[in-house]
PDB file of C-alpha atoms and ligand atoms in Angstrom:
ATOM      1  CA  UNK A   1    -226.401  41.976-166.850  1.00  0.00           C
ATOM      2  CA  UNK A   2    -222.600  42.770-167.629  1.00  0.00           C
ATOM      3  CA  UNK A   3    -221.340  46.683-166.710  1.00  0.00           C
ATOM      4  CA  UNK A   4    -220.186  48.865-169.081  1.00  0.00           C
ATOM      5  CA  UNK A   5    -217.761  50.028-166.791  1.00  0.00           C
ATOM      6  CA  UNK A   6    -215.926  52.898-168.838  1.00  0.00           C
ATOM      7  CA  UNK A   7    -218.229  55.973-171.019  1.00  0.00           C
ATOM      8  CA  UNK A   8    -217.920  59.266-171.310  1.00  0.00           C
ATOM      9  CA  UNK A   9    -220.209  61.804-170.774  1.00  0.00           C
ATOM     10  CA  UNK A  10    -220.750  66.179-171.457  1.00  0.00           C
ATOM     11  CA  UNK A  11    -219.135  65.933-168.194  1.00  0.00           C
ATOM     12  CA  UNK A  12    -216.141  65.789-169.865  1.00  0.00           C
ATOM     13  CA  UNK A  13    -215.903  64.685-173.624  1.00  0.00           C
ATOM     14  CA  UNK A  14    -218.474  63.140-174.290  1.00  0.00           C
ATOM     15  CA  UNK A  15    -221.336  64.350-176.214  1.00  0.00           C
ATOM     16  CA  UNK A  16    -224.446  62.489-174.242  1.00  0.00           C
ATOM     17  CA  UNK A  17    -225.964  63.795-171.085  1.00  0.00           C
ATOM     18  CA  UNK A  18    -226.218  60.797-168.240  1.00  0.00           C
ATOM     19  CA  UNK A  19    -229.858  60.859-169.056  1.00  0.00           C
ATOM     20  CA  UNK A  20    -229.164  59.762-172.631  1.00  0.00           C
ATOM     21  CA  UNK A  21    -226.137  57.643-172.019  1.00  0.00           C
ATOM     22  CA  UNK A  22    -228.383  55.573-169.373  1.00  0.00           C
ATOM     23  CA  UNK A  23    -230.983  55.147-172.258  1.00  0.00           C
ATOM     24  CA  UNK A  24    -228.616  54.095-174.500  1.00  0.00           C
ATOM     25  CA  UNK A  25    -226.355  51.181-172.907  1.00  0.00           C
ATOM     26  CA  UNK A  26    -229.685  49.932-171.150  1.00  0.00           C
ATOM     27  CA  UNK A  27    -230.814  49.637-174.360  1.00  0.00           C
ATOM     28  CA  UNK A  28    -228.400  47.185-175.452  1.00  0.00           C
ATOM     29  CA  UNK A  29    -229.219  45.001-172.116  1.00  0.00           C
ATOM     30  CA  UNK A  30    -225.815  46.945-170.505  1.00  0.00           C
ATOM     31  CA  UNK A  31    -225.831  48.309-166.992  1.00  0.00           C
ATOM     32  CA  UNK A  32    -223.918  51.871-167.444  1.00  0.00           C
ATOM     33  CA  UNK A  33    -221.712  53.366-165.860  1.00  0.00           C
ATOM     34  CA  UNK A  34    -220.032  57.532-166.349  1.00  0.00           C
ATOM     35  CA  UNK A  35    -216.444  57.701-165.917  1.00  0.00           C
ATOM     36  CA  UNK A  36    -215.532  60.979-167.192  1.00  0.00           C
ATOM     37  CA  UNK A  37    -211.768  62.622-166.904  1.00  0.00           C
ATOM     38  CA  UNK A  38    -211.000  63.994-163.870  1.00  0.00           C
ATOM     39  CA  UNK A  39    -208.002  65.289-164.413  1.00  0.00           C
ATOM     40  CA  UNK A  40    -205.855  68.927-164.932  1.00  0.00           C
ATOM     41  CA  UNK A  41    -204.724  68.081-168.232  1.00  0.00           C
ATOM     42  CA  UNK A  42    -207.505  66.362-170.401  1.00  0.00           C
ATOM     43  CA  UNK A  43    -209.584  69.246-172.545  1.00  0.00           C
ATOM     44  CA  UNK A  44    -212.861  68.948-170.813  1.00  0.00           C
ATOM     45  CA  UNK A  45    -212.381  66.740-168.438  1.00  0.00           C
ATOM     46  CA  UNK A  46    -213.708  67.723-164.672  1.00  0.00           C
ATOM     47  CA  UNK A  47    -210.455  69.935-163.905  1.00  0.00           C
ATOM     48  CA  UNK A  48    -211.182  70.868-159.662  1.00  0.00           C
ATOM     49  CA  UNK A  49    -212.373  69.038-156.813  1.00  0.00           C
ATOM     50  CA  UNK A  50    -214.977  71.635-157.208  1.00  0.00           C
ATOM     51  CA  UNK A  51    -216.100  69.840-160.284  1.00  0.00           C
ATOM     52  CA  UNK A  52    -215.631  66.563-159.296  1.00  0.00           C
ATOM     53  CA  UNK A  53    -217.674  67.269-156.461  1.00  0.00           C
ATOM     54  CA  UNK A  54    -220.583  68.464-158.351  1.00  0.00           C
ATOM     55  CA  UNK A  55    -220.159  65.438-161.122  1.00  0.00           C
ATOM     56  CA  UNK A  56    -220.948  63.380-158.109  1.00  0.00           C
ATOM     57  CA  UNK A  57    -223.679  64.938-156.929  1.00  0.00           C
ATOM     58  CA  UNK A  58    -225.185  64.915-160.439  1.00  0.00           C
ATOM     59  CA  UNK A  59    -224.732  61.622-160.874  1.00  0.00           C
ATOM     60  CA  UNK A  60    -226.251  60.545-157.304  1.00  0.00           C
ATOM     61  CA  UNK A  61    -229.552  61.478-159.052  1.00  0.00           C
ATOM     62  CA  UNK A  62    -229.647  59.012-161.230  1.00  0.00           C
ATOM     63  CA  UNK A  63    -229.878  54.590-161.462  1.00  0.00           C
ATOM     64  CA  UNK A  64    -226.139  54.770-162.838  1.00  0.00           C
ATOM     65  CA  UNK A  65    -222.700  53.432-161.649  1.00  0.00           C
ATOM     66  CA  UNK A  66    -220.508  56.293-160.411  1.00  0.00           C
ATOM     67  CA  UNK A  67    -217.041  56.001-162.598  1.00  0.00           C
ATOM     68  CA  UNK A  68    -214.119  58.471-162.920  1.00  0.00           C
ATOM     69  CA  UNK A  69    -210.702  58.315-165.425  1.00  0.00           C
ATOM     70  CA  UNK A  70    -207.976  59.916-163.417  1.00  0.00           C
ATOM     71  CA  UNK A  71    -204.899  60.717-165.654  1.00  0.00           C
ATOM     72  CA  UNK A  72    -201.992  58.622-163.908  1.00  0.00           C
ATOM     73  CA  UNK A  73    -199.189  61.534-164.745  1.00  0.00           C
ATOM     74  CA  UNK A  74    -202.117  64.463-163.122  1.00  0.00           C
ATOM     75  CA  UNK A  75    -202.015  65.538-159.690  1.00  0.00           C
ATOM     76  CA  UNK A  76    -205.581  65.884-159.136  1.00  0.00           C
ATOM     77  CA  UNK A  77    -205.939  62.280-158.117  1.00  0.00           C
ATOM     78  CA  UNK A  78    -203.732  62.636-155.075  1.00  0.00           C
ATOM     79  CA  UNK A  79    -205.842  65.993-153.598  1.00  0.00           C
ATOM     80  CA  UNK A  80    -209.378  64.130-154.060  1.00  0.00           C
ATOM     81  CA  UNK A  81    -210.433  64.219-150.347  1.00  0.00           C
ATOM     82  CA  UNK A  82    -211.488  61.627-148.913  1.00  0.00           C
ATOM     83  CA  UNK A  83    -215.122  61.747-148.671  1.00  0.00           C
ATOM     84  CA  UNK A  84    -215.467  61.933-152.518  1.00  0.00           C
ATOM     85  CA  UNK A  85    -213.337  59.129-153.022  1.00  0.00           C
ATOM     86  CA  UNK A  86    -215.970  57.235-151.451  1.00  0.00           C
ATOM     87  CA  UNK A  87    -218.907  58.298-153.444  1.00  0.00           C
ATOM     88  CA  UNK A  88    -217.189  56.819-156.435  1.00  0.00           C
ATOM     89  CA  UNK A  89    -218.356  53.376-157.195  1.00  0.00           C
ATOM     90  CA  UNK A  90    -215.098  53.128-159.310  1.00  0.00           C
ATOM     91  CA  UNK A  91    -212.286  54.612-160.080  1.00  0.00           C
ATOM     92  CA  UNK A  92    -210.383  54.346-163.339  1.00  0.00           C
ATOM     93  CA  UNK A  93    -206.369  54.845-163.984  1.00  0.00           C
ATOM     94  CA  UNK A  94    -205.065  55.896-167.074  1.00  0.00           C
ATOM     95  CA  UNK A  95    -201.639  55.852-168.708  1.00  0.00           C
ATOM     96  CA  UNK A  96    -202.579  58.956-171.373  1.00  0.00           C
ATOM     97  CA  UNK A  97    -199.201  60.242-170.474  1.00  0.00           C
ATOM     98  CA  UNK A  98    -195.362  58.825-168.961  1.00  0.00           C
ATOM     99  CA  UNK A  99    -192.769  60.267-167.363  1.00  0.00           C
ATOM    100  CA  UNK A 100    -189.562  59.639-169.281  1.00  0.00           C
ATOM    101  CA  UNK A 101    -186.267  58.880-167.437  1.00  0.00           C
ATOM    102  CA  UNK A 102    -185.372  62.082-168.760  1.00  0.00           C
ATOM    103  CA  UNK A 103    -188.011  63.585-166.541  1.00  0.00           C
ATOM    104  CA  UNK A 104    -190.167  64.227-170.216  1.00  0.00           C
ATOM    105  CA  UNK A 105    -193.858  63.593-170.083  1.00  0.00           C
ATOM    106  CA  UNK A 106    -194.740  61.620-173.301  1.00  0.00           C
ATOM    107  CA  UNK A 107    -198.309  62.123-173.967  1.00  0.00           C
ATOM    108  CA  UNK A 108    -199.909  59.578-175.756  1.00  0.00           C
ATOM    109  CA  UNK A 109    -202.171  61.248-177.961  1.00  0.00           C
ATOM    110  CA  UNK A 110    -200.268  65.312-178.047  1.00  0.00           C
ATOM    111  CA  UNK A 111    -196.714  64.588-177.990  1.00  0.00           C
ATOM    112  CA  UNK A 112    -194.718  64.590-181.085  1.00  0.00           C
ATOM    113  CA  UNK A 113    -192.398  61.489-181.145  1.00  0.00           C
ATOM    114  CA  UNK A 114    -189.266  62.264-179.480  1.00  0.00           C
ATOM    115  CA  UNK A 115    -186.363  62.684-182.228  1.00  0.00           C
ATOM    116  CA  UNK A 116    -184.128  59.646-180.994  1.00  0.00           C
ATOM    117  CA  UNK A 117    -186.386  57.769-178.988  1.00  0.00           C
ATOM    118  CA  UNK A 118    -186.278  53.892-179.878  1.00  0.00           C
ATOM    119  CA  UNK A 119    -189.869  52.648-179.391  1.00  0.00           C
ATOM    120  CA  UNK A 120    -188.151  49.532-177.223  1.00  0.00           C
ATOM    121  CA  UNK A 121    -186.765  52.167-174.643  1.00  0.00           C
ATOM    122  CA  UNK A 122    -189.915  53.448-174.674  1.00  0.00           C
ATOM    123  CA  UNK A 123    -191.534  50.520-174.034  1.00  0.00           C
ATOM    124  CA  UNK A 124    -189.409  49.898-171.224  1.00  0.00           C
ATOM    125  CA  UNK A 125    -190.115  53.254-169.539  1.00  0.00           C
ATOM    126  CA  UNK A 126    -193.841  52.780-170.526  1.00  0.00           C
ATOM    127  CA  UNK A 127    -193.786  49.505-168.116  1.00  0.00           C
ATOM    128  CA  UNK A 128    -191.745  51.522-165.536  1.00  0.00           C
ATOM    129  CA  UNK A 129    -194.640  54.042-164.918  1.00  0.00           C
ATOM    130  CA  UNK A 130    -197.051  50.969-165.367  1.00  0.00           C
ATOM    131  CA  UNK A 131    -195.596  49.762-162.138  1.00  0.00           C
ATOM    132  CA  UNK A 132    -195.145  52.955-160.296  1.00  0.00           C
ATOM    133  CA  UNK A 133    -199.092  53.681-161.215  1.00  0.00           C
ATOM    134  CA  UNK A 134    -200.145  50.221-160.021  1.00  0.00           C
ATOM    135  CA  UNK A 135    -198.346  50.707-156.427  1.00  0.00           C
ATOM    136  CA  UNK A 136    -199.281  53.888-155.875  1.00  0.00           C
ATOM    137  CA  UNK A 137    -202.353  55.126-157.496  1.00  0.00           C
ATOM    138  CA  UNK A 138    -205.604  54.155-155.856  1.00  0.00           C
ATOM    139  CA  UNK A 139    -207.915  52.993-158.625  1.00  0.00           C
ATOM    140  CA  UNK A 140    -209.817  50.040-159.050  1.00  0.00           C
ATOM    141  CA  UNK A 141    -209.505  49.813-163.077  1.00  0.00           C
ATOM    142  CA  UNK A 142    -206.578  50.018-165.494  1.00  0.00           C
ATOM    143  CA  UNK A 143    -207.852  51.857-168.808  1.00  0.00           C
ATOM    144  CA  UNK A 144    -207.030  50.534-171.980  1.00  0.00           C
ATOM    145  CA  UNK A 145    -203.876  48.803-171.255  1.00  0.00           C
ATOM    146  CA  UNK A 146    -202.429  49.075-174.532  1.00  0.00           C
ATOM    147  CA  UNK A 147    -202.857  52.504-175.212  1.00  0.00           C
ATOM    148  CA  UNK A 148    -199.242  53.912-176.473  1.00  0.00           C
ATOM    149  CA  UNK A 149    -198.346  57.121-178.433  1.00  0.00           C
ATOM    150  CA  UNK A 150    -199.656  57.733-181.847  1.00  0.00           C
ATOM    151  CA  UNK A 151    -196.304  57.113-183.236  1.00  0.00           C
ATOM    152  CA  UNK A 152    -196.241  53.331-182.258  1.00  0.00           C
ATOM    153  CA  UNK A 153    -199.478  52.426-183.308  1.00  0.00           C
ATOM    154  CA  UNK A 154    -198.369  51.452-187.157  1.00  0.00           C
ATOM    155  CA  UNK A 155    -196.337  48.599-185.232  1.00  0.00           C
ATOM    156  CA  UNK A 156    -197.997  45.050-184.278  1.00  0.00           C
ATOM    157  CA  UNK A 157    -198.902  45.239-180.484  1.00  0.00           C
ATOM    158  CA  UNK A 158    -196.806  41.992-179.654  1.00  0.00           C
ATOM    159  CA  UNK A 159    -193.560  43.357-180.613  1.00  0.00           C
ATOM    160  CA  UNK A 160    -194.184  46.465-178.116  1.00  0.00           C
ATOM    161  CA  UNK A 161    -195.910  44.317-175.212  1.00  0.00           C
ATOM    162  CA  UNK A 162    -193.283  41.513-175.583  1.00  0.00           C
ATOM    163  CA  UNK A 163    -193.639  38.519-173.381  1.00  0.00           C
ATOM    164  CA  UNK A 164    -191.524  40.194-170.086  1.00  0.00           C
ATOM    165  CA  UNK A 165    -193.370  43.092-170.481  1.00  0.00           C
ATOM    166  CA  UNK A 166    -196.372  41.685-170.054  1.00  0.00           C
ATOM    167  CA  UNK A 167    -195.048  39.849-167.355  1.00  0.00           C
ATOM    168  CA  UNK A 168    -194.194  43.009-165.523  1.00  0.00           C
ATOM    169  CA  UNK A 169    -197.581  44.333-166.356  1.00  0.00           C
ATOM    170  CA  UNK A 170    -199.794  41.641-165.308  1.00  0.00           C
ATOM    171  CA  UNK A 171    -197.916  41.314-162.203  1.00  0.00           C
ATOM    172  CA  UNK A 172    -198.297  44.878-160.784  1.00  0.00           C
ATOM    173  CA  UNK A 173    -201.963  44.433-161.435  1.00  0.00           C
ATOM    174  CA  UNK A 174    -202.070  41.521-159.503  1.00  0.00           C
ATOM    175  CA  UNK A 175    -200.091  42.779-156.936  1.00  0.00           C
ATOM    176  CA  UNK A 176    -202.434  46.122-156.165  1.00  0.00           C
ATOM    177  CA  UNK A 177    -205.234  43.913-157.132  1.00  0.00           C
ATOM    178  CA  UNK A 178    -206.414  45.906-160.004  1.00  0.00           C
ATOM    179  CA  UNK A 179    -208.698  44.907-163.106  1.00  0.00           C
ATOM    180  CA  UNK A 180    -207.294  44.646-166.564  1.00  0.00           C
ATOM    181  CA  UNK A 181    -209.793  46.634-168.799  1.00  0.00           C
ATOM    182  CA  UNK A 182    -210.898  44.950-172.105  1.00  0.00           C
ATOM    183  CA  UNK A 183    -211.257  48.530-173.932  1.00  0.00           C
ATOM    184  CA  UNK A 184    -213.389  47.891-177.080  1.00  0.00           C
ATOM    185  CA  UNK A 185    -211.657  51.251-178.590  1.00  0.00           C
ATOM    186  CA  UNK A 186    -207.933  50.843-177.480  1.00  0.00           C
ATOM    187  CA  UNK A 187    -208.523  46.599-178.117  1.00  0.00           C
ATOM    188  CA  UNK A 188    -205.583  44.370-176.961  1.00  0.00           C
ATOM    189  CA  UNK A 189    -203.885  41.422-178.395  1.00  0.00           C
ATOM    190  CA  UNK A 190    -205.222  38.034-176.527  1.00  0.00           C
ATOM    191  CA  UNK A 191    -201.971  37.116-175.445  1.00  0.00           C
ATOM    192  CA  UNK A 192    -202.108  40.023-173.271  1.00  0.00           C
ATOM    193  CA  UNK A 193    -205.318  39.077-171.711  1.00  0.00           C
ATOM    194  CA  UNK A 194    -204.975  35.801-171.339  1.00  0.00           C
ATOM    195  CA  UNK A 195    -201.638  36.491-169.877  1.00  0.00           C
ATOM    196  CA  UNK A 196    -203.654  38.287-166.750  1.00  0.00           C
ATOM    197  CA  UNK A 197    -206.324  36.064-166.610  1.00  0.00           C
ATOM    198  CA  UNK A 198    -203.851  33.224-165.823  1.00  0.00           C
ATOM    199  CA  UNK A 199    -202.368  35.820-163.271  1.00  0.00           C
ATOM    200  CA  UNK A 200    -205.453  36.038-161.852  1.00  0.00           C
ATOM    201  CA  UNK A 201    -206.008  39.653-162.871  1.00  0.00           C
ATOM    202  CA  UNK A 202    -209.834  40.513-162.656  1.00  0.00           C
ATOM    203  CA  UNK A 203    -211.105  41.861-166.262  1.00  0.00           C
ATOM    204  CA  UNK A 204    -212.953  44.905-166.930  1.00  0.00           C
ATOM    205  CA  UNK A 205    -215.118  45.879-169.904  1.00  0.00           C
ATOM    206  CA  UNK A 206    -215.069  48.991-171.166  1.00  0.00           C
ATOM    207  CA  UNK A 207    -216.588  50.739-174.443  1.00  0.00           C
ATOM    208  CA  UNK A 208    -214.839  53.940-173.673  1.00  0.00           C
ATOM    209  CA  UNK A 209    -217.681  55.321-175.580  1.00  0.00           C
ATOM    210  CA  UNK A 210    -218.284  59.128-176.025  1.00  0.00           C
ATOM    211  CA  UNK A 211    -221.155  58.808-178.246  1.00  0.00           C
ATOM    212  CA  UNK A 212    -224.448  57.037-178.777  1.00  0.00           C
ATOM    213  CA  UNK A 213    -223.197  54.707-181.210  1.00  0.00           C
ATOM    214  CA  UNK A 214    -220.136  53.614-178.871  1.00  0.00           C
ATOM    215  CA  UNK A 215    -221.596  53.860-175.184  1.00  0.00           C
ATOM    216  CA  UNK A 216    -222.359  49.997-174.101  1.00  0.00           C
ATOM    217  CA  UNK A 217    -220.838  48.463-176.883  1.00  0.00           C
ATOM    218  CA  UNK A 218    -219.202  45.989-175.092  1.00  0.00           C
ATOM    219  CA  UNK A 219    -219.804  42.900-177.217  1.00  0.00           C
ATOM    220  CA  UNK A 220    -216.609  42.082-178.575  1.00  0.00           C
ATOM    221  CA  UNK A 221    -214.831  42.817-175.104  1.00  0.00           C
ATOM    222  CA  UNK A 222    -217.004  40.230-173.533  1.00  0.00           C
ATOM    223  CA  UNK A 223    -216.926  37.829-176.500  1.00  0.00           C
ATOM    224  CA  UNK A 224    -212.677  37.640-175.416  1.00  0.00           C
ATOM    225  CA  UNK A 225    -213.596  37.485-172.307  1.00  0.00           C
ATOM    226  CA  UNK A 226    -215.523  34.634-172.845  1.00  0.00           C
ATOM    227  CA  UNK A 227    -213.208  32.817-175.071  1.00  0.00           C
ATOM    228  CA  UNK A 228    -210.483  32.825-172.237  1.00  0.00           C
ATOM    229  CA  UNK A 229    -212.673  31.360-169.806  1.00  0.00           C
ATOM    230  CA  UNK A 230    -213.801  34.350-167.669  1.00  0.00           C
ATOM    231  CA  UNK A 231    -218.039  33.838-167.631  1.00  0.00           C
ATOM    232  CA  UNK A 232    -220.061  36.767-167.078  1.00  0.00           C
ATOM    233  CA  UNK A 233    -220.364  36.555-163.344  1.00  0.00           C
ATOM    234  CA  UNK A 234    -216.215  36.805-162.707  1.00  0.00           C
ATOM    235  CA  UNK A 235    -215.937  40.004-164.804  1.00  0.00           C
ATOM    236  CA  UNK A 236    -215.493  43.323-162.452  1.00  0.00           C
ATOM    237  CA  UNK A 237    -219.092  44.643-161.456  1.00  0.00           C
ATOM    238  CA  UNK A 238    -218.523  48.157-159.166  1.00  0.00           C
ATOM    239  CA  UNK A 239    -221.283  46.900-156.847  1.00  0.00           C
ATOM    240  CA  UNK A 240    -219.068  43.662-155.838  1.00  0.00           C
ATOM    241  CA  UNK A 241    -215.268  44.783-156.401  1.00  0.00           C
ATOM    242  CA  UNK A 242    -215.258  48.867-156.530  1.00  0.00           C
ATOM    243  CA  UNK A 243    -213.939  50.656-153.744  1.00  0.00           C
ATOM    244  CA  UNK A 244    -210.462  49.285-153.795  1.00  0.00           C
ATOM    245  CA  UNK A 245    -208.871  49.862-150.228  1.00  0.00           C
ATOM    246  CA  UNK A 246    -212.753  50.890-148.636  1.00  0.00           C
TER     247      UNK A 246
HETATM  248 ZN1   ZN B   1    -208.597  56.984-171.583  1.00  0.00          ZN
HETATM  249 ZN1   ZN B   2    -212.069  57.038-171.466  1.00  0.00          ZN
END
């Protein structure tokens, strides 16, 4: 059975408890997984070690892969001790917000668009903090790789990822040895994907679901997945390639 690698529960936003998330993705022949936010700056997400601590220990009790989405631009990633690292079967890194060279964070989903700001130079400084996040963050997952701001998401995702970019991208991945996740909320152009599977990028698939209608749906992810050659058995399972660096 594929993972659904990436849900959400009341943890942080979701709205299903882990009991009712594991119902619902092993309904749909899905092995689940919770990866809620940890992170200081997501509403809701797990905000202390404290918390973090006891999401694990909640989540010990049950037949369920043990996730997390750390925020790439959040400190809390860098104090997790240790010890609780471990007791993740995952982790997940997220670009929800950049630095810009003008020391700005850009948030993807609060910030206004900067007045000024060409989306190109954002782009660039987008892939900039892609790198920096892939050599120094210790995650085993990249979150929806083509999330970008609000403002950008009128424009065709092949003019923003162009072919370099993706380059860069693919090749930081490869180079930390972390999976490219096929997000079936934040979905990316083929190009992309095919672009890391060449690389030879593990993929990821991820529903990023928060509700019962979303959590394991993880069709269409695998159906690309699929298509590019990548059978069921290569795609990232926590049990055989989690604990990047343990
Ligand atoms: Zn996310
Ligand atoms: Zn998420």
């Amino acid at each position: 059975m594929v993972v659904d690698c990436h849900a959400h529960t009341t943890f942080s936003d979701g709205v299903l408890s882990v009991e009712q998330l594991i119902a619902h993705v092993t309904a749909l022949g899905v092995r689940p997984s919770v990866a809620d936010h940890c992170s200081g700056d997501v509403r809701g997400a797990l905000h202390t070690i404290e918390a973090v601590r006891n999401y694990l220990d909640e989540l010990e009790k049950h037949d369920v892969f043990r996730g997390g989405e750390f925020c790439w631009h959040d400190s809390l990633w860098r104090d997790l001790p240790d010890d609780l690292a471990a007791r993740f079967t995952h982790r997940i890194g997220s670009l929800h917000a950049i630095f810009l060279p003008n020391g700005l964070v850009m948030h993807a989903f609060a910030s206004p668009w900067p007045s000024g700001l060409d989306p190109q130079r954002y782009m660039d400084a987008h892939v900039d903090n892609l790198e920096q996040f892939a050599a120094g963050m210790p995650v085993d997952i990249l979150a929806h790789p083509t999330l970008l701001p609000m403002a950008l998401r009128k424009m065709p995702l092949e003019e923003l990822w162009t072919e370099p970019r993706e380059e860069r991208a693919v090749a930081a991945l490869a180079r930390a040895g972390i999976a490219f996740e096929i997000s079936n909320r934040y979905r990316p152009h083929d190009r992309f994907v095919r672009r890391a599977v060449d690389a030879g990028v593990r993929i990821s698939l991820g529903s990023d679901g928060h509700t019962a209608e979303q959590v394991g749906r993880i069709a269409w992810p695998r159906e690309l997945a699929a298509r590019l050659g990548v059978a069921d058995d290569q795609l990232f399972d926590p049990l055989v390639h989690g604990h990047r660096g343990h």
